Amino acid sequence: MGNSYAGQLKSARFEEALHNSIEASLRCSSVVPRPIFSQLYLDPDQHPFSSADVKPKVEELDKDLVHRCTQNGSLDFSNTLTVNEMEDDEDDEEMSDSNSPPIPYSQKPAPEGSCTTDGFCQAGKDLRLVSLCMEQIDIPAGFLLVGAKSPNLPEHILVCAVDKRFLPDDHGKNALLGFSGNCIGCGERGFRYFTEFSNHINLKLTTQPKKQKHLKYYLVRSSQGVLSKGPLICWKECRSRQSSATCHSIKPNSSVSSTVTPENGTTNGYKSGFIQTDAANGNSSHGGKNSATSSTPVRPGNYSLSPRPSYASGDQATMFISGPPKKRHRGWYPGSPVPQPGLVVPVPTVRPLSRTESLLSAPVPQTPLTGILQPRPIPAGETVIVPENLLSNSGIRPVILIGYGTLPYFYGNVGDIVVSPLLVNCYKIPQLENKDLEQLGLTGSQLLSVENMILLTIQYLVRLGPDQIPLREEFEQIMLKAMQEFTLRERALQMGAQWVPVSPGQLPWLARLIASVSQDLVHVIVTQNSLAEGISETLRTLSEMRHYQRLPDYVVAICASKIRGNEFCVVVLGQHQSRALAESMLTTSEFLKEISYELITGKVSFLASHFKTTSLGDDLDKLLEKMQQRRGDSVVTPFNGDLNEYVSPQEAAAMIPTQNLDSDNETFQIYQPQLTVARKLLSQVCAIADSGSQSLDLGHFSKVDFIIIVPRSEVLVQQTLQRIRQSVSFQALYHMVNLVHGLADRVINCREVLEAFNLLVLQVSSFPYTLQTQQSRISSSNEVHWIQLDSMEDMSCEEKLYFGLNEYSKSLLWGITSPLLRCDETFEKMVNTLLERYPRLHSMVVRCYLLIQQYSEALMALTTMASLRDHSTPETLSIMDDLISSPGKTKSGRGHMLIIRVPSVQLAMLAKERLQEVRDRLGLQYRFEIILGNPASEVSVATHFVARLKTWRGNEPEEWTPRTYQDLEGLPCIVILTGKDPLGETFPRSLKYCDLRLIDSSYLTRTALEQEVGLACCYVSKEVIRGPTVALDLSGKEQERTTVSENDSDELLMDLERPQSNSSAVTGTSGSIMENGVSSSSAADKSQKQPLTPSFQSSANSVGLDEGVSTGTVGTGETLKQECDSLGPPMASSTTSKPSLASSSSSLGPRALPWPGGPVQGCRGLHASLPPIVILSKAAYSLLGSQRGGKLPSSSSLLPHADVAWVSSLRPLLHKDVSSEEQSLYYRQWTSARQHHADYSNQPDPSSGAWACHPRRLLLTGPPQVGKTGSYLQFLRILFRMLIRLLEVDVHDEGEINTDHSESSEVSQSEGEPWPDIESFSKIPFDLSVHDPKYSLMSLVYTEKLAGVKQEARKESKAEEPRKRATVSMMLTKYAAYNTFHHCEQCHQYMDFTSASQMSDSTLHAFTFSSSMLGEEVQLYFIIPKSKESHFVFSKQGRHLESMRLPLVSDKNLNVVKSPIFTPSSGRHEHGLLNLFHAMEGISHLHLLVVKEYEMPLYRKCWPNHIMLVLPGMFNNAGVGAARFLIKELSYHNLELERNRLEELGVKRQCVWPFIVVMDDSCVLWNIHSVQEQTSPPVEAGVSSKNVSLKSVLQHIEATPKIVHYAILGIQKWSSKLTSQSLKAPFSRCHVHDFIVLNIDLTQNVQYDFNRYFCEDVDFNLRTNSSGLLICRFNNFSLMKKHVQVGGQRDFIIKPKIMVSESLAPILPLQYVCAPDSEHTLLAAPAQFLLEKFLQHASFKLFPKAIRNFRSPVLAIDCYLNIGPEVAICYISSRPHSSNVNCEGVFFSGLLLYLCDSFVGADLLKKFKFLKGATLCVICQDRSSLRQTIVRLELEDEWQFRLRDEFQTANSSDDKPLYFLTGRHV
């Protein structure tokens, strides 16, 4: 039952074979069907093709084709089997009798000395067909010439002579076994064994030689005598019947090699449209002449709607030549008849580009049919013979649109027809998912019947009319609407309505009925047997047509076959439609090659000779010569004169124009929209960094480089470089990379770039559609869209508005006489006449020649030959008139620019030469310049024009030359812009006309069309848009006639829809007035040039986008600094047609039309200038017209780009008001990348089905010339600033305060000492004054020196506003402390834990001790990570925490800091600088975070590797005093525990290290300072500073000799104002703050006040000092404190305890207290906090006598409280033996007693004297202790109290208010 070893039968294959067999028998003309099992033999895997598939997958065919694509984009088949051979390369087993596997074969060596070269016999003679095809070869009778295949030379056939008795007959039978053959090279005869023969001809086989496998073809001679490859030798039954199919059939649905091309795309640069056939052997060896060829039938594929797997693959159009199939392919059945013409033409499947014939192929010479073999012919009904000379006779190349059903075979003159797959996919209804169906408003069941599809097609063709061509997208929408209607009808049907479908019988008359209204433009032909009849009939009619007879545009051929049902196709015969459809099948690259080919081969010579004469019939060259002679040597005056004024060339070259004195100097500015977009980009980058995906780490880099990749255009490179230079603020290094066209894709998609974690790719594009497909590598969330222009209406400052594609479309509705978008109807009529005359030339060639003639004749008409006026189109005439007359009107000689867009470089060069010749012959060479705008070359301008440009620009250097188009501002010139696409170069404001008449139906994708019009997009002043008629109506009559009311639209482009037309602002412009359809120059007289005339001459004077005023505003009102923030003009970019040629960022820039709003100089008024006028071809004009009422032009419904394909023919319409974000999502759903697209390889994730996006790739998209380049350069700038800011820190920078009354140190210190000498240091008096600038608003501490200071009113600060403190930005160094946002390799162990599970690695330990101050036991909690347990001592049993290990005083380890570091922190779990790894240089240290209980989880999450000390819950609302108090208490308790522990180990108690470090969480950097020696004494010595680590500072302090005798050591606060004076004393005895090394042993009896919120350190320092202890500040070290804006000691928000209403007025500090038991609003805040806040603001009420009276301070016993900056406090300690300030003779202005203890007694108070009227304030915990204190201190003796002088803080009794009493000294 078959080859058992080869594999199992698969049921799917069985079903398919069965299906094919039944189908074959149904269609088969013979009676016997082909047995199914013969299709099901499985072959062992020796084939080049897998035998598992009955039919190859389309994708595999595509891949096969890709392998053949060579470097230049052509197809190379040189090393692959030609189609026919691949087909026929059967396995031995198919011929052998046995089914055993093949036996390895060893060939016997060749005789010594013989030739072994492939293609030659052993005698060294050439056997290759290419060499022998012209030779006469004699062969014996009964022998035939056959072709053998050598496996080593697949591209060659070897010629052999074989006895025909050993070859099979027509039926594949009757071949004698054995072999008899001769070598035709050396003539050796009588080889009787094929093995022997194969050795002689050097076949070099690896398997057993078999004639069946290696003798392949009969060889035949053509009538010209050329020997060529003929039919296959049919070694098996049935072969003979298709023997000749190789050469004639183009039948893609039958074989492996049918090349499949994506519909309206290309197969590697080749369209499936023009079928070209040549003899394969001819072109290679005969210099490109076609060898004799036979009729070659073409058979396009069988497109059917049946859901067979072979058609499931999307946009496939197949129309290439294929050989006969292997037996297992379906569609070939016994008796399948094939016509047998006599000659066989082996054709490669796709013609390589290197061939010389045209893509729009010429017909192939025909030869009569002479038979060699006579197989049965196909019935006539299945074939179409294309008539000879069809194109020559009719002037039309018909296009056959594949419809539904099987197209017939075509043969004969197939070069004269085109088969297009344009609409075929519309008939293949795709399978959609339910959600897609719902979106489309469909249910799954309503597939259209064939009859309905035919009727819809006819209806559509009728509706198109004579001018339009069928568009796939349009028809798809019609199909969708029809299906939606059927859905509605189905629903109606369920409700009982009647609906009868069209029956096949009704179809013919319904079809004719619909076509009858088309005025004979659409004909219907109905046939009964096959489509071939209808097509043949149509082609016959066409070839016999007389020229005066009218043809229909479309013939719809319908085959109403009873067996197969209805089938149809459309034959397009319309002159315009057939050409447009054929041309639109070529990609841009292909039609440019086609044009190039036509020019090179001289095909255009007829056309060129037609244009040698003028429209009046004169010889153009002779005429021009005559004019030149008449003119003599003189030339037309360059400017400031009429066209009939002549001067000598020398005089012309020397004429200097006036400089525009009133034009502003160019300054550059970034505009608000650009800033907004740049910030959107930046926030997107930050979002990527913050996403937690670890794909971008912004904190981890050392420098920032930018690489900018632009499309390959010299001008664009120069333009981008210029922009970068203008934005001089870049501190980063720029590499400007101009990459080879198309390389950008490879750069950004190469592995290095994709995987580089420090590389961001920003793609910038105006037409980003190639980057928005299903396979897009850019996530839609990483797209940044230009801000919606509508929202800009709010910006009243925006004087200028963007005028883009949509505005151009809408301007068509303005109803004005000179629209901005125009179509030159006269020109189109001329083109059509010429196209009929030259059917073989590409329409762009014809259009270009006509355009050159139009411009040439317009020049002649305007200068010397007025008779030619009527022969130029009015449009061309008015443009040229404006161009050459405007320089003559002023002394400045400025004029306009005209762009003529000619995509073909050869045509552009031709146009430039011709126009230049005409210009020079007419003497206009000094009047205007003609420039070739070729992307590959720089701008080239004649020297006299460069001189003129320099004069206008003013101060340019001598060697200056224009580099960009913008440099040509004001130069009258024609720029012939060439190249495949415009690449986004920016044009000057003097651009007035954009001629796009060559952009025709070849541009049928959205990008191609819209980027051409993008050339003209720009910014205009609002006036233009509000009243376009002001500037546009060129006829006075029009103004009187039109009175349209202004439309109050809310849109940004305020009255774009219907602007006012009745403006009296102007009387005309410098344009042209239309008189009788012919335009004449409008000489604008002097009266016209009033300031308000919107005219183009004045356009140069106004402020442009790139010449704006220099200060824009950024963010919140900071002014942009000119030197660093003003960037080059806003710029834009457009993508080229390669998928991401806009790649990293293609940079382009917008042109600004004058923006009013610059400084008005003198009496110069406001000039309004217009957007350029765009002249389009008719095809482009119809597509760019606006959809009524929508924002998008009709072009938006086209395929977005040639590199992408629609996913489905059923898809919703792109809504007319859709935003660019929604467009992106639409294209991402409905388009996919084609095979050659860079994103094609981005395959979805098999598990989720989602496509992978690149995490670091962004897309910036915005309309052309809107300012994208300026925006992305601004983005790079702020990104750079931000990244540098990550390396910077804002630190407080304030000079010391109260320096004028500090105690000078009497005792001299030597300057260079590293440590203080305790003897001399203890003699220095303590400086009581507080110098820390953070205390600038605190009460002064009284000193004797203060009494002599002049008292000035200190600036009162408002309570509500926190003071803005001075900061400065510093670069972080390697020794900085960091917050949680810092990540780096070194400290990540220190910071992170590897997984969440390790959170549990920390253990919680309770630690209890008793505090005498608190009078109770305190329980603290330690959270200790496993890694830090070595710092603690645990009990042996139960792992109970016993103590924290302390080192010894005597320890000397350089890699250790001995003191434990405590950092109290609140509200700063993310922002606190708690990462000390770098500050400590990575050494081991003991660091404890001290946090409140409720904040512990937050800190633990952010700092899992830190030891936490958690304060008891009772301190949750406490201030910083409580944290410091507990740190000190705990540390002392621990010191005692450690002393006890170590004492047992024999260590003396005093040897245990008694110091701790208490440090704020905002300390960021530490510095060391030294005074530089100065030689000359008068000069202030400088201070040199160096950043050092915290480790080195602590180690230095810890090394202080006799350190245990100091109570507190600290360092000074950094300030940029540090002078050598402040460093004169290396050590000071004064207050220290924020960072202290504290001796807990010495200060055992001095406590922090645990109640305090403010000034707890000043209070503690004063207490310590009064106890006689030493406080030392090291002045050569300084501390930088970061300005942290969150957390810390921030104020409580004070709110009422019970909220009455939400909107209460703020509570003032004086309301923080109230009389006891009053009705006062009670507040929700701690009592102590309210008290301290109240005292700060109540000094005027409490201590009126003390205000600004520093001689009489307020006496404060045992406390320092801030009672306002206007008051001084004299601190006195009540402790015995304490050292206090000398108060002799001081009369105090007040007395402050705060929670006094038993040391304060009546006797102490009686020592002090008070002023009369001095005031008293006694503060106690409750009312009873207040009364007891008054009694105990005998206060009533000297102080008078009133009942109303008792107060409490405004707390409820639950919150334990504080009470105080005030009184007056009697």
Short mmCIF file of N, CA and C in Angstrom, two decimals, residues 1006-1046:
data_model
loop_
_atom_site.label_atom_id
_atom_site.label_comp_id
_atom_site.label_asym_id
_atom_site.label_seq_id
_atom_site.Cartn_x
_atom_site.Cartn_y
_atom_site.Cartn_z
N ARG A 1006 -0.73 56.13 1.94
CA ARG A 1006 -0.92 57.36 2.71
C ARG A 1006 0.39 58.12 2.91
N THR A 1007 1.43 57.38 3.29
CA THR A 1007 2.72 58.04 3.56
C THR A 1007 3.24 58.71 2.30
N ALA A 1008 3.25 57.95 1.18
CA ALA A 1008 3.84 58.49 -0.05
C ALA A 1008 3.16 59.80 -0.43
N LEU A 1009 1.83 59.83 -0.34
CA LEU A 1009 1.08 61.01 -0.78
C LEU A 1009 1.24 62.16 0.21
N GLU A 1010 1.05 61.84 1.48
CA GLU A 1010 1.03 62.92 2.47
C GLU A 1010 2.40 63.53 2.70
N GLN A 1011 3.46 62.72 2.53
CA GLN A 1011 4.76 63.33 2.81
C GLN A 1011 5.17 64.28 1.69
N GLU A 1012 4.57 64.12 0.51
CA GLU A 1012 4.85 65.09 -0.56
C GLU A 1012 4.25 66.45 -0.20
N VAL A 1013 3.00 66.44 0.26
CA VAL A 1013 2.36 67.71 0.63
C VAL A 1013 2.99 68.26 1.90
N GLY A 1014 3.59 67.35 2.69
CA GLY A 1014 4.27 67.79 3.91
C GLY A 1014 5.36 68.82 3.65
N LEU A 1015 5.85 68.87 2.42
CA LEU A 1015 6.88 69.86 2.06
C LEU A 1015 6.40 71.28 2.34
N ALA A 1016 5.09 71.49 2.17
CA ALA A 1016 4.57 72.85 2.23
C ALA A 1016 4.07 73.23 3.61
N CYS A 1017 4.02 72.27 4.55
CA CYS A 1017 3.45 72.58 5.86
C CYS A 1017 4.34 73.57 6.61
N CYS A 1018 3.74 74.43 7.39
CA CYS A 1018 4.51 75.48 8.06
C CYS A 1018 3.63 76.15 9.13
N TYR A 1019 4.20 77.17 9.77
CA TYR A 1019 3.42 77.96 10.72
C TYR A 1019 2.99 79.26 10.05
N VAL A 1020 1.79 79.70 10.36
CA VAL A 1020 1.31 80.97 9.79
C VAL A 1020 0.74 81.82 10.91
N SER A 1021 0.60 83.11 10.64
CA SER A 1021 0.03 83.97 11.67
C SER A 1021 -1.48 83.75 11.72
N LYS A 1022 -2.04 83.99 12.89
CA LYS A 1022 -3.47 83.73 13.08
C LYS A 1022 -4.30 84.49 12.06
N GLU A 1023 -3.85 85.67 11.68
CA GLU A 1023 -4.63 86.50 10.76
C GLU A 1023 -4.95 85.75 9.48
N VAL A 1024 -3.95 84.98 9.01
CA VAL A 1024 -4.14 84.25 7.75
C VAL A 1024 -5.32 83.31 7.88
N ILE A 1025 -5.36 82.64 9.04
CA ILE A 1025 -6.38 81.62 9.19
C ILE A 1025 -7.72 82.25 9.50
N ARG A 1026 -7.69 83.38 10.21
CA ARG A 1026 -8.97 84.01 10.50
C ARG A 1026 -9.59 84.57 9.24
N GLY A 1027 -8.77 85.14 8.40
CA GLY A 1027 -9.33 85.74 7.21
C GLY A 1027 -8.51 85.45 6.01
N PRO A 1028 -8.57 84.24 5.51
CA PRO A 1028 -7.71 83.89 4.39
C PRO A 1028 -7.97 84.75 3.19
N THR A 1029 -9.21 85.20 3.03
CA THR A 1029 -9.51 85.99 1.84
C THR A 1029 -8.73 87.26 1.82
N VAL A 1030 -8.44 87.77 2.99
CA VAL A 1030 -7.66 88.99 3.06
C VAL A 1030 -6.47 88.84 2.14
N ALA A 1031 -5.81 87.72 2.29
CA ALA A 1031 -4.59 87.57 1.54
C ALA A 1031 -4.78 86.83 0.25
N LEU A 1032 -5.88 86.08 0.14
CA LEU A 1032 -5.94 85.17 -0.98
C LEU A 1032 -6.78 85.68 -2.14
N ASP A 1033 -7.79 86.46 -1.87
CA ASP A 1033 -8.63 86.87 -2.99
C ASP A 1033 -7.87 87.87 -3.81
N LEU A 1034 -7.59 87.49 -5.04
CA LEU A 1034 -6.73 88.36 -5.83
C LEU A 1034 -7.57 89.30 -6.67
N SER A 1035 -8.86 89.10 -6.74
CA SER A 1035 -9.66 90.00 -7.58
C SER A 1035 -10.53 90.85 -6.69
N GLY A 1036 -10.58 92.13 -7.00
CA GLY A 1036 -11.39 93.05 -6.21
C GLY A 1036 -12.85 92.66 -6.25
N LYS A 1037 -13.31 92.21 -7.43
CA LYS A 1037 -14.72 91.86 -7.59
C LYS A 1037 -15.13 90.83 -6.56
N GLU A 1038 -14.23 89.86 -6.38
CA GLU A 1038 -14.53 88.75 -5.49
C GLU A 1038 -14.86 89.26 -4.10
N GLN A 1039 -14.12 90.30 -3.69
CA GLN A 1039 -14.35 90.80 -2.33
C GLN A 1039 -15.72 91.42 -2.19
N GLU A 1040 -16.13 92.16 -3.25
CA GLU A 1040 -17.45 92.78 -3.14
C GLU A 1040 -18.53 91.71 -3.13
N ARG A 1041 -18.29 90.67 -3.96
CA ARG A 1041 -19.32 89.66 -4.12
C ARG A 1041 -19.54 88.83 -2.86
N THR A 1042 -18.44 88.35 -2.28
CA THR A 1042 -18.60 87.39 -1.19
C THR A 1042 -18.80 88.09 0.13
N THR A 1043 -19.85 87.79 0.80
CA THR A 1043 -19.99 88.27 2.17
C THR A 1043 -20.45 87.10 3.00
N VAL A 1044 -19.49 86.35 3.44
CA VAL A 1044 -19.82 85.18 4.25
C VAL A 1044 -19.60 85.57 5.70
N SER A 1045 -20.56 85.26 6.55
CA SER A 1045 -20.38 85.66 7.95
C SER A 1045 -19.28 84.82 8.58
N GLU A 1046 -18.62 85.40 9.57
CA GLU A 1046 -17.53 84.67 10.22
C GLU A 1046 -18.10 83.53 11.03
#
